[in-house]
XYZ file of N, CA and C in Angstrom:
708
model
N -12.603 -13.140 69.983
C -12.674 -13.322 68.519
C -12.065 -14.916 68.455
N -12.478 -16.294 67.613
C -11.621 -17.407 67.990
C -10.627 -17.354 67.645
N -9.980 -18.490 68.505
C -8.348 -18.656 68.380
C -8.012 -19.792 67.817
N -7.020 -20.149 67.153
C -6.729 -21.482 66.653
C -5.540 -22.026 67.333
N -5.450 -23.624 67.065
C -3.850 -23.773 67.679
C -2.510 -23.125 67.750
N -1.733 -22.797 68.660
C -0.412 -21.893 68.415
C 0.358 -22.605 67.256
N 1.134 -21.472 66.887
C 1.671 -22.159 65.500
C 3.580 -21.006 65.365
N 4.364 -21.650 64.785
C 5.392 -20.644 65.030
C 5.740 -20.838 63.982
N 6.128 -19.499 63.140
C 6.487 -18.778 62.289
C 7.217 -19.868 61.350
N 7.412 -19.819 59.965
C 7.933 -20.479 58.855
C 8.714 -19.795 58.289
N 8.593 -18.486 58.140
C 9.909 -17.746 57.847
C 9.354 -16.014 58.445
N 10.795 -15.550 59.032
C 10.846 -14.249 59.566
C 11.826 -13.819 58.588
N 11.838 -12.258 59.360
C 12.649 -11.418 58.991
C 13.122 -10.042 59.144
N 14.336 -9.066 58.672
C 13.831 -7.731 58.706
C 14.147 -7.011 57.695
N 13.321 -5.525 57.246
C 13.012 -5.210 56.363
C 13.182 -4.281 56.560
N 14.269 -3.512 55.388
C 14.924 -2.435 55.505
C 13.989 -1.473 54.885
N 13.412 -0.529 55.564
C 12.329 0.483 55.034
C 12.420 2.051 54.680
N 14.106 2.664 54.981
C 14.580 3.532 54.878
C 14.583 4.320 56.388
N 14.781 5.390 56.235
C 14.483 6.405 57.501
C 15.602 6.043 58.300
N 16.462 4.847 58.252
C 17.247 4.241 59.580
C 16.274 3.239 60.215
N 14.922 2.707 59.661
C 14.425 1.916 60.293
C 14.278 0.429 59.692
N 14.117 -0.453 60.075
C 14.203 -1.747 60.024
C 12.835 -2.521 60.585
N 11.858 -2.902 59.914
C 10.830 -3.851 60.232
C 10.816 -4.831 60.673
N 10.363 -5.962 61.821
C 10.238 -7.135 61.667
C 9.027 -7.775 61.120
N 9.169 -8.721 60.338
C 7.809 -9.217 59.794
C 8.000 -10.668 60.241
N 6.451 -11.679 60.191
C 7.169 -13.078 60.169
C 5.882 -13.525 59.454
N 5.725 -14.844 58.499
C 4.690 -15.860 57.793
C 4.340 -17.040 58.985
N 3.372 -16.881 59.029
C 2.404 -18.332 59.957
C 1.732 -19.034 59.037
N 1.027 -20.366 59.014
C 0.352 -21.198 58.729
C 0.274 -22.261 57.376
N -0.052 -21.689 56.164
C 0.183 -22.431 55.116
C 0.628 -21.633 54.060
N 1.799 -22.178 53.545
C 2.778 -20.850 52.776
C 1.870 -20.575 51.239
N 1.067 -21.627 51.046
C 0.023 -21.848 49.820
C -1.485 -21.313 50.165
N -1.490 -20.663 51.241
C -2.804 -20.388 51.697
C -3.582 -18.994 51.518
N -4.380 -18.368 51.866
C -4.993 -16.922 51.546
C -3.955 -16.166 52.413
N -3.392 -15.090 51.579
C -2.437 -14.351 51.942
C -3.601 -13.170 53.093
N -2.866 -12.588 54.324
C -3.430 -12.175 55.051
C -2.962 -11.221 55.958
N -3.075 -9.967 55.936
C -1.808 -9.437 56.731
C -2.564 -8.937 58.010
N -1.586 -9.177 59.519
C -2.454 -8.615 60.754
C -1.763 -7.178 61.159
N -2.879 -6.080 61.451
C -2.214 -4.711 61.935
C -2.531 -4.600 63.425
N -1.607 -4.513 64.336
C -1.550 -4.526 65.623
C -1.793 -3.088 66.258
N -2.159 -3.035 67.327
C -3.082 -1.722 67.993
C -1.604 -0.862 68.470
N -2.245 0.095 69.344
C -1.174 0.953 70.023
C -1.757 2.759 69.985
N -0.534 2.838 68.330
C 0.405 2.402 67.841
C 1.321 2.181 68.839
N 2.129 1.027 68.762
C 3.615 0.377 69.589
C 3.393 -0.590 70.497
N 2.101 -1.092 70.308
C 2.353 -2.570 70.928
C 2.737 -4.020 70.727
N 3.239 -3.629 69.177
C 4.011 -4.863 68.389
C 3.112 -5.906 68.140
N 3.587 -6.900 67.958
C 2.621 -8.123 67.637
C 3.035 -8.858 68.433
N 2.179 -10.059 69.293
C 2.277 -11.077 70.421
C 1.946 -12.243 69.576
N 2.889 -13.463 70.411
C 2.392 -14.662 70.107
C 1.098 -15.004 69.584
N 0.270 -14.702 70.780
C -1.489 -15.106 70.553
C -1.987 -14.398 69.218
N -1.671 -13.401 68.815
C -2.211 -12.917 67.632
C -1.765 -13.950 66.335
N -1.232 -14.646 66.064
C -0.866 -15.961 65.103
C -2.284 -16.699 65.024
N -2.787 -16.752 66.409
C -3.858 -17.921 66.715
C -4.848 -17.170 66.113
N -4.959 -16.052 65.588
C -6.155 -15.660 65.033
C -6.626 -16.117 63.473
N -5.845 -16.725 62.686
C -5.847 -17.343 61.757
C -5.845 -18.863 61.962
N -6.594 -19.139 60.713
C -6.286 -20.815 60.610
C -5.411 -21.095 60.065
N -4.291 -22.272 60.678
C -2.882 -22.207 60.111
C -3.340 -23.146 58.963
N -4.520 -23.807 58.513
C -4.236 -24.493 57.354
C -5.238 -23.857 56.121
N -5.865 -22.418 56.388
C -6.362 -21.287 55.258
C -5.271 -20.807 54.961
N -4.873 -19.871 55.871
C -4.131 -18.886 55.505
C -2.467 -18.481 55.695
N -1.925 -17.880 54.799
C -0.717 -17.338 54.821
C -0.816 -16.316 55.861
N -0.329 -16.276 56.984
C -0.606 -14.822 57.723
C 0.264 -14.430 58.177
N 0.460 -12.660 57.667
C 1.613 -11.978 57.728
C 1.539 -11.173 59.262
N 2.534 -11.444 60.004
C 2.365 -10.267 60.920
C 3.506 -9.644 60.768
N 3.492 -8.220 61.595
C 4.394 -7.245 61.728
C 4.769 -6.402 62.531
N 5.537 -5.901 63.008
C 5.774 -4.940 64.170
C 6.241 -3.656 63.240
N 5.154 -2.514 63.884
C 5.213 -1.299 62.871
C 6.484 -0.557 63.194
N 6.852 0.370 63.090
C 8.196 1.209 63.066
C 7.982 1.284 64.624
N 9.197 1.304 65.058
C 9.761 1.714 66.710
C 9.180 0.591 67.397
N 8.652 -0.326 67.116
C 7.637 -1.549 68.193
C 7.925 -2.719 68.206
N 7.714 -3.660 69.196
C 8.256 -5.325 69.133
C 9.597 -5.195 68.655
N 10.078 -5.840 67.591
C 11.199 -6.508 67.541
C 11.961 -5.591 66.425
N 11.356 -4.836 66.058
C 11.355 -3.517 64.875
C 12.808 -2.783 65.632
N 13.570 -1.949 64.552
C 14.617 -1.222 64.916
C 14.567 0.130 64.312
N 14.963 0.989 64.860
C 15.312 0.880 66.362
C 13.826 1.415 66.709
N 13.853 1.039 68.317
C 12.695 0.937 68.939
C 12.647 2.748 69.325
N 11.395 3.050 69.675
C 10.691 4.353 70.090
C 11.450 4.727 71.565
N 11.358 3.947 72.197
C 12.396 4.070 73.237
C 13.692 4.554 73.491
N 14.192 4.268 72.569
C 15.591 4.365 72.114
C 16.198 5.735 72.356
N 17.221 6.678 72.930
C 17.495 7.684 72.741
C 17.708 8.348 71.542
N 17.349 9.249 71.107
C 17.550 9.725 69.461
C 16.275 9.597 68.586
N 15.543 8.297 68.822
C 14.773 7.611 67.899
C 14.030 8.791 67.103
N 14.219 8.804 66.186
C 12.944 9.644 65.178
C 11.771 9.478 64.419
N 11.099 10.217 65.652
C 9.776 9.620 65.874
C 9.209 10.826 64.276
N 10.362 11.374 63.901
C 9.613 12.655 62.625
C 9.232 11.418 61.534
N 9.855 10.371 61.500
C 9.614 9.315 60.138
C 8.938 8.230 60.203
N 8.309 8.322 61.458
C 6.866 7.486 61.885
C 5.373 7.820 61.809
N 4.865 8.135 60.606
C 4.015 8.536 60.614
C 2.523 7.441 59.624
N 1.520 8.089 59.064
C 0.660 6.711 59.059
C 1.377 6.518 57.585
N 1.710 7.633 56.838
C 2.258 7.759 55.088
C 3.376 6.721 55.591
N 4.170 6.978 56.368
C 5.297 5.899 56.807
C 4.976 4.721 56.550
N 3.867 4.221 57.393
C 3.906 2.928 57.737
C 2.496 2.073 56.290
N 2.240 2.926 55.803
C 0.951 2.546 54.517
C 2.117 1.971 53.937
N 3.371 2.966 53.388
C 4.398 2.551 52.523
C 4.803 1.445 53.001
N 5.321 1.315 53.807
C 5.892 -0.289 54.780
C 5.367 -1.565 54.481
N 3.935 -1.284 54.645
C 3.240 -2.472 54.031
C 3.070 -2.872 52.999
N 3.220 -1.975 51.885
C 3.660 -1.616 50.692
C 4.776 -2.397 49.929
N 5.887 -1.843 50.887
C 7.229 -2.575 50.475
C 7.265 -4.295 51.419
N 6.343 -4.738 51.833
C 6.378 -5.609 52.727
C 5.865 -6.897 51.770
N 4.300 -6.172 51.305
C 3.526 -6.748 49.894
C 4.568 -7.262 49.198
N 5.428 -6.387 48.465
C 5.802 -6.792 47.389
C 7.225 -7.637 47.787
N 7.821 -7.899 48.994
C 8.850 -8.703 48.998
C 8.344 -10.010 49.039
N 7.218 -10.338 50.179
C 6.541 -11.248 49.997
C 5.802 -11.646 48.965
N 5.529 -11.174 47.729
C 5.187 -11.728 46.240
C 3.418 -11.165 46.260
N 3.123 -10.695 47.270
C 1.722 -11.008 47.649
C 1.115 -10.000 46.076
N -0.344 -10.583 45.785
C -1.167 -9.942 44.772
C -1.927 -8.553 45.960
N -2.607 -9.302 46.468
C -3.529 -8.583 47.179
C -3.941 -9.644 48.648
N -4.164 -9.033 49.503
C -4.462 -9.811 50.749
C -5.827 -9.243 51.783
N -6.027 -10.080 52.574
C -7.276 -9.965 53.322
C -6.308 -9.093 55.127
N -6.992 -8.002 55.239
C -6.635 -7.048 56.325
C -7.327 -7.559 57.613
N -6.848 -7.482 58.416
C -7.377 -7.873 59.913
C -6.296 -6.723 60.764
N -7.214 -5.424 61.260
C -6.434 -4.683 62.237
C -7.768 -4.795 63.585
N -6.586 -4.563 64.340
C -7.626 -4.065 65.755
C -7.371 -2.823 66.463
N -8.123 -1.575 67.151
C -7.969 -0.501 67.737
C -7.219 0.216 66.464
N -5.581 0.739 67.215
C -5.149 1.494 66.041
C -4.804 0.987 64.557
N -4.802 -0.458 64.639
C -4.660 -0.955 63.481
C -5.801 -1.093 62.519
N -7.621 -0.846 62.832
C -8.033 -0.261 61.711
C -8.008 1.144 61.072
N -6.900 2.055 61.704
C -6.935 3.159 61.473
C -5.869 2.882 60.372
N -4.967 2.438 60.831
C -3.917 1.930 59.818
C -4.175 1.059 58.525
N -5.315 0.228 58.841
C -5.765 -0.530 57.650
C -6.420 0.236 56.792
N -7.824 1.081 57.231
C -8.366 1.534 56.430
C -7.382 2.869 55.594
N -6.495 3.541 56.397
C -5.637 4.680 55.625
C -4.684 3.571 54.354
N -4.617 2.440 54.583
C -3.808 1.583 53.804
C -4.580 1.270 52.310
N -6.080 0.891 52.747
C -7.042 0.038 51.826
C -7.593 1.558 51.224
N -7.502 2.976 51.656
C -8.110 3.618 50.553
C -6.853 4.283 49.828
N -5.591 4.072 50.265
C -4.345 3.812 49.467
C -4.281 3.039 48.457
N -4.303 2.098 48.548
C -4.203 1.134 47.813
C -5.166 0.136 47.532
N -6.699 0.289 47.291
C -7.591 -0.884 47.006
C -7.516 -1.708 46.256
N -6.625 -1.930 45.008
C -6.547 -2.860 44.214
C -5.944 -4.263 45.318
N -5.384 -3.409 46.585
C -4.533 -4.775 47.533
C -5.471 -5.485 48.150
N -6.771 -4.796 48.786
C -7.158 -5.452 49.628
C -8.258 -6.005 49.130
N -8.341 -7.501 49.411
C -9.561 -8.258 49.251
C -10.470 -8.105 50.152
N -9.949 -7.766 51.447
C -10.989 -7.557 52.402
C -10.924 -7.528 53.713
N -11.623 -6.631 54.260
C -10.818 -6.541 55.907
C -11.993 -6.692 56.649
N -10.957 -7.273 58.071
C -12.211 -7.753 59.392
C -11.226 -6.267 60.401
N -12.556 -5.690 60.862
C -11.836 -4.330 61.801
C -12.147 -4.669 63.066
N -11.782 -4.849 64.108
C -12.281 -4.968 65.540
C -11.914 -3.965 66.659
N -12.403 -3.364 67.503
C -12.131 -2.086 68.279
C -11.949 -0.999 67.560
N -13.019 -0.687 66.378
C -12.675 -0.164 65.728
C -12.663 1.332 66.302
N -11.449 2.252 65.782
C -11.286 4.002 65.700
C -10.696 3.919 64.695
N -10.962 5.687 64.235
C -10.240 6.482 63.209
C -9.427 7.403 63.618
N -9.163 7.141 64.885
C -8.234 8.283 65.511
C -8.382 9.939 65.166
N -9.468 9.778 64.900
C -10.262 11.227 64.766
C -9.750 12.319 66.203
N -9.774 13.523 65.722
C -9.941 14.346 66.971
C -10.607 14.136 68.130
N -11.678 14.249 67.674
C -12.739 14.150 68.660
C -12.780 12.498 69.464
N -12.044 12.018 68.769
C -11.388 10.495 69.868
C -10.715 10.750 70.473
N -9.609 11.178 69.746
C -8.360 11.766 70.759
C -8.887 12.235 72.283
N -9.556 13.518 71.706
C -10.458 14.154 73.235
C -11.197 13.357 74.015
N -11.875 12.075 73.523
C -12.515 11.413 74.274
C -11.912 10.738 75.295
N -10.332 10.025 74.538
C -9.460 9.238 75.455
C -8.938 9.962 76.208
N -8.055 11.390 75.898
C -7.168 11.961 77.041
C -8.065 12.779 77.829
N -9.706 12.929 77.481
C -10.272 13.590 78.411
C -11.832 13.628 78.844
N -12.115 13.434 77.695
C -14.146 13.628 78.078
C -14.510 12.264 78.590
N -13.624 11.245 78.888
C -14.066 9.562 79.316
C -13.288 9.778 80.725
N -13.026 11.025 81.554
C -12.469 10.988 82.513
C -14.184 11.279 83.700
N -14.830 11.820 82.651
C -16.150 11.696 83.770
C -16.460 10.332 84.105
N -15.944 8.891 83.504
C -16.774 8.037 84.077
C -15.475 7.536 85.311
N -14.175 8.230 84.747
C -12.663 7.491 86.008
C -12.213 9.122 86.482
N -13.043 9.774 87.160
C -12.422 11.205 87.861
C -11.416 11.199 88.538
N -11.137 10.066 89.380
C -9.816 10.296 90.349
C -9.073 9.455 89.113
N -8.936 8.771 88.436
C -7.795 8.282 87.545
C -7.117 9.641 86.514
N -8.501 10.246 86.230
C -8.332 11.154 85.365
C -7.337 12.106 85.834
N -7.805 12.897 87.373
C -7.227 13.719 87.696
C -5.956 13.382 88.036
N -5.415 12.074 88.433
C -3.962 11.714 88.340
C -3.447 11.719 87.532
N -4.493 11.425 86.097
C -3.415 11.528 84.791
C -3.156 13.025 84.728
N -4.048 13.821 84.663
C -3.466 15.345 84.058
C -2.889 16.526 85.011
N -3.187 15.816 86.517
C -1.858 16.576 87.070
C -0.695 16.107 87.569
N 0.005 14.878 86.369
C 1.029 14.696 86.324
C 2.043 15.909 85.766
N 0.978 16.656 84.770
C 1.690 17.592 83.873
C 1.910 18.510 84.725
N 3.169 19.235 84.474
C 3.770 20.399 84.934
C 2.511 21.227 84.718
N 3.005 22.374 85.654
C 1.859 24.054 85.279
C 2.169 24.682 83.973
N 3.667 24.727 83.882
C 3.959 25.271 82.502
C 3.446 24.751 81.086
N 3.059 23.606 81.189
C 2.356 22.806 79.930
C 0.733 22.463 80.086
N -0.008 23.212 81.088
C -1.493 22.961 80.904
C -1.805 23.236 80.596
N -1.179 24.779 79.227
C -2.552 25.245 78.735
C -2.365 24.743 77.157
N -1.381 23.815 77.133
C -1.881 22.437 75.761
C -2.729 21.526 75.875
N -3.281 20.882 74.775
C -3.688 19.647 75.059
C -2.886 18.690 75.626
N -3.526 17.335 76.609
C -2.464 16.551 77.340
C -2.108 16.008 76.373
N -2.348 15.675 75.112
C -1.363 14.237 74.467
C -0.188 15.344 74.284
N -0.257 16.263 73.787
C 0.784 17.146 73.527
C 1.814 17.338 74.569
N 1.178 17.851 75.733
C 1.985 18.002 77.020
C 2.713 16.570 77.368
N 2.373 15.481 77.277
C 2.896 13.847 77.457
C 3.864 14.013 76.509
N 3.515 14.157 75.499
C 4.575 13.942 74.143
C 6.192 14.827 74.139
N 5.443 15.984 74.872
C 7.303 16.710 75.545
C 7.453 16.645 76.192
N 6.876 15.658 77.446
C 7.354 15.307 78.882
C 7.736 13.951 78.096
N 7.641 12.879 77.560
C 8.337 11.781 76.902
C 9.479 11.963 76.377
N 9.712 13.168 75.532
C 11.051 13.630 74.596
C 11.830 14.262 75.663
N 11.750 14.598 77.303
C 12.292 15.180 77.998
C 14.050 14.476 78.099
N 14.917 15.758 78.486
C 16.650 15.010 78.653
C 16.535 13.888 80.016
N 15.625 14.669 80.749
C 15.709 13.869 82.028
C 14.827 12.695 82.339
N 15.801 11.627 82.330
C 15.220 10.279 82.695
C 13.981 10.142 83.309
N 14.238 10.787 84.552
C 12.836 10.816 85.544
C 11.586 11.609 85.171
N 11.947 12.237 84.086
C 10.583 13.048 83.688
C 9.829 12.081 82.593
N 10.955 11.562 82.129
C 10.167 10.639 80.744
C 9.745 9.354 81.276
N 10.263 8.430 82.300
C 9.465 7.826 83.214
C 8.176 8.018 84.096
N 8.198 9.012 84.518
C 6.971 8.952 85.028
C 5.935 9.839 84.255
N 6.211 10.272 83.242
C 5.198 10.448 82.080
C 5.022 9.203 81.607
N 5.605 8.027 81.193
C 5.490 6.883 80.942
C 4.542 6.146 81.789
N 4.479 6.154 82.813
C 3.782 5.454 84.016
C 2.875 6.285 84.621
N 2.661 7.326 84.381
C 0.873 7.690 83.988
C 0.184 7.909 83.169
N 0.773 7.720 81.827
C 0.135 7.539 80.808
C -0.642 6.523 80.386
N 0.516 5.222 80.979
C 0.024 3.637 80.677
C -0.927 3.418 81.821
N -1.100 4.160 83.272
C -1.655 3.605 84.136
C -2.941 4.154 83.675
N -3.283 5.245 82.948
C -4.393 6.074 82.112
C -5.109 4.939 81.186
N -3.813 4.907 80.567
C -4.524 3.974 79.612
C -5.390 2.658 80.020
N -4.771 2.096 81.007
C -5.040 0.829 81.554
C -6.557 0.949 82.339
N -6.888 2.272 82.725
C -8.218 2.741 83.380
C -8.837 2.762 82.748
N -8.952 3.443 81.448
C -10.037 3.779 80.133
C -10.399 2.535 79.324
N -9.357 1.305 79.514
C -10.178 0.337 78.785
C -10.334 -0.697 79.421
N -10.265 -0.170 80.709
C -11.002 -1.183 82.000
C -12.517 -1.507 81.609
N -13.348 -0.930 81.018
C -14.747 -0.903 80.876
C -14.732 -2.381 79.892
N -13.856 -3.116 79.678
C -14.092 -4.160 78.639
C -13.947 -5.347 79.801
N -15.028 -6.307 79.792
C -15.752 -6.974 80.503
C -14.399 -8.004 80.535
N -14.093 -8.362 81.788
C -12.941 -9.037 82.515
C -11.914 -8.729 82.443
N -11.608 -7.213 82.449
C -10.790 -6.779 82.405
C -9.479 -7.066 83.486
N -8.455 -7.122 82.795
C -7.505 -6.578 84.318
C -6.129 -6.132 83.547
N -5.388 -5.526 84.907
C -4.154 -4.749 84.386
C -3.320 -5.388 83.643
N -3.017 -4.391 82.459
C -2.175 -4.928 81.710
C -0.749 -5.336 82.192
N -0.169 -6.514 82.117
C 1.431 -6.912 82.826
C 2.604 -5.911 81.953
N 2.111 -6.301 80.592
C 2.997 -5.304 79.852
C 3.451 -3.729 80.244
N 2.646 -3.366 80.863
C 2.968 -1.998 81.675
C 3.911 -1.943 83.054
N 4.283 -2.707 83.252
C 5.160 -3.373 84.400
C 6.598 -3.027 83.922
N 6.698 -3.034 82.342
C 7.662 -3.337 82.508
C 8.063 -1.671 81.799
N 9.158 -0.830 82.109
C 9.680 0.289 81.746
C 9.965 0.624 80.462
N 10.757 -0.465 79.665
C 11.079 0.047 78.809
C 9.403 -0.215 77.335
N 9.022 -1.021 77.744
C 7.626 -1.093 76.792
C 6.585 0.651 77.473
N 6.783 0.468 78.754
C 5.854 2.041 78.831
C 6.234 3.438 78.240
N 7.616 3.331 78.097
C 8.066 4.336 77.531
C 7.836 4.314 75.713
N 8.266 3.003 75.275
C 7.923 3.055 74.002
C 6.405 3.096 73.330
N 5.626 2.460 74.508
C 4.359 2.843 74.100
C 3.892 3.711 73.726
N 4.021 4.598 75.136
C 3.605 6.367 75.521
C 3.936 6.862 74.423
N 5.347 7.124 74.128
C 6.004 8.230 72.858
C 5.216 7.599 72.010
N 5.141 6.411 71.183
C 4.053 6.056 69.599
C 2.788 6.585 70.146
N 2.067 5.970 70.953
C 0.576 6.756 71.245
C 0.479 8.046 70.735
N 1.207 8.999 71.608
C 1.447 10.708 71.752
C 2.030 11.505 70.779
N 2.920 10.589 69.719
C 3.376 10.970 68.573
C 2.347 10.388 67.421
């Protein structure tokens, strides 16, 4: 995907969306330009500086925001006692609408990547009059079949990595799907259990995306807080 020159946001804020959540948002580019919204992946990665560069700053009024529990939004999913029950696709769709109303946007172009394509499609189905066009990359619909592929079936390609991933689960949880077992481990009261699960989940994540040409290990997974936040939101 082409990238334009680096830009700084001309406006930022925290939007109270209820349930104890505040989402970070920023606007970049041309304040009078075509409204466009970026939806990040993960779920849980948050937005990055480089993602501002997907939009021609002379043409677009680009809006980026960190979904609940991620990035610069509050509270982070990695924090003790964070309420994941109020972090669902329906909540995120409602957050987008609140943000659109706050910014006075009638309708916008949606750019979504990976999990952001799932969220973008859900938003477009719920609010079709608010979407002018969609550009979706690394398309996923987060179906049961896709979750099965990511957490098990792709192990045929990475057998050693999948064995490490699956064997991290303690025996008393091995009768349930891996994603459910990891969600339990990532909510464990023992910090050591949480960290071990987050590290194993992110190592597996890095392994199964390594089919991408030119792949390099993701340095974000060196950060223990990011690992826990990301893994908790993905499994949730």
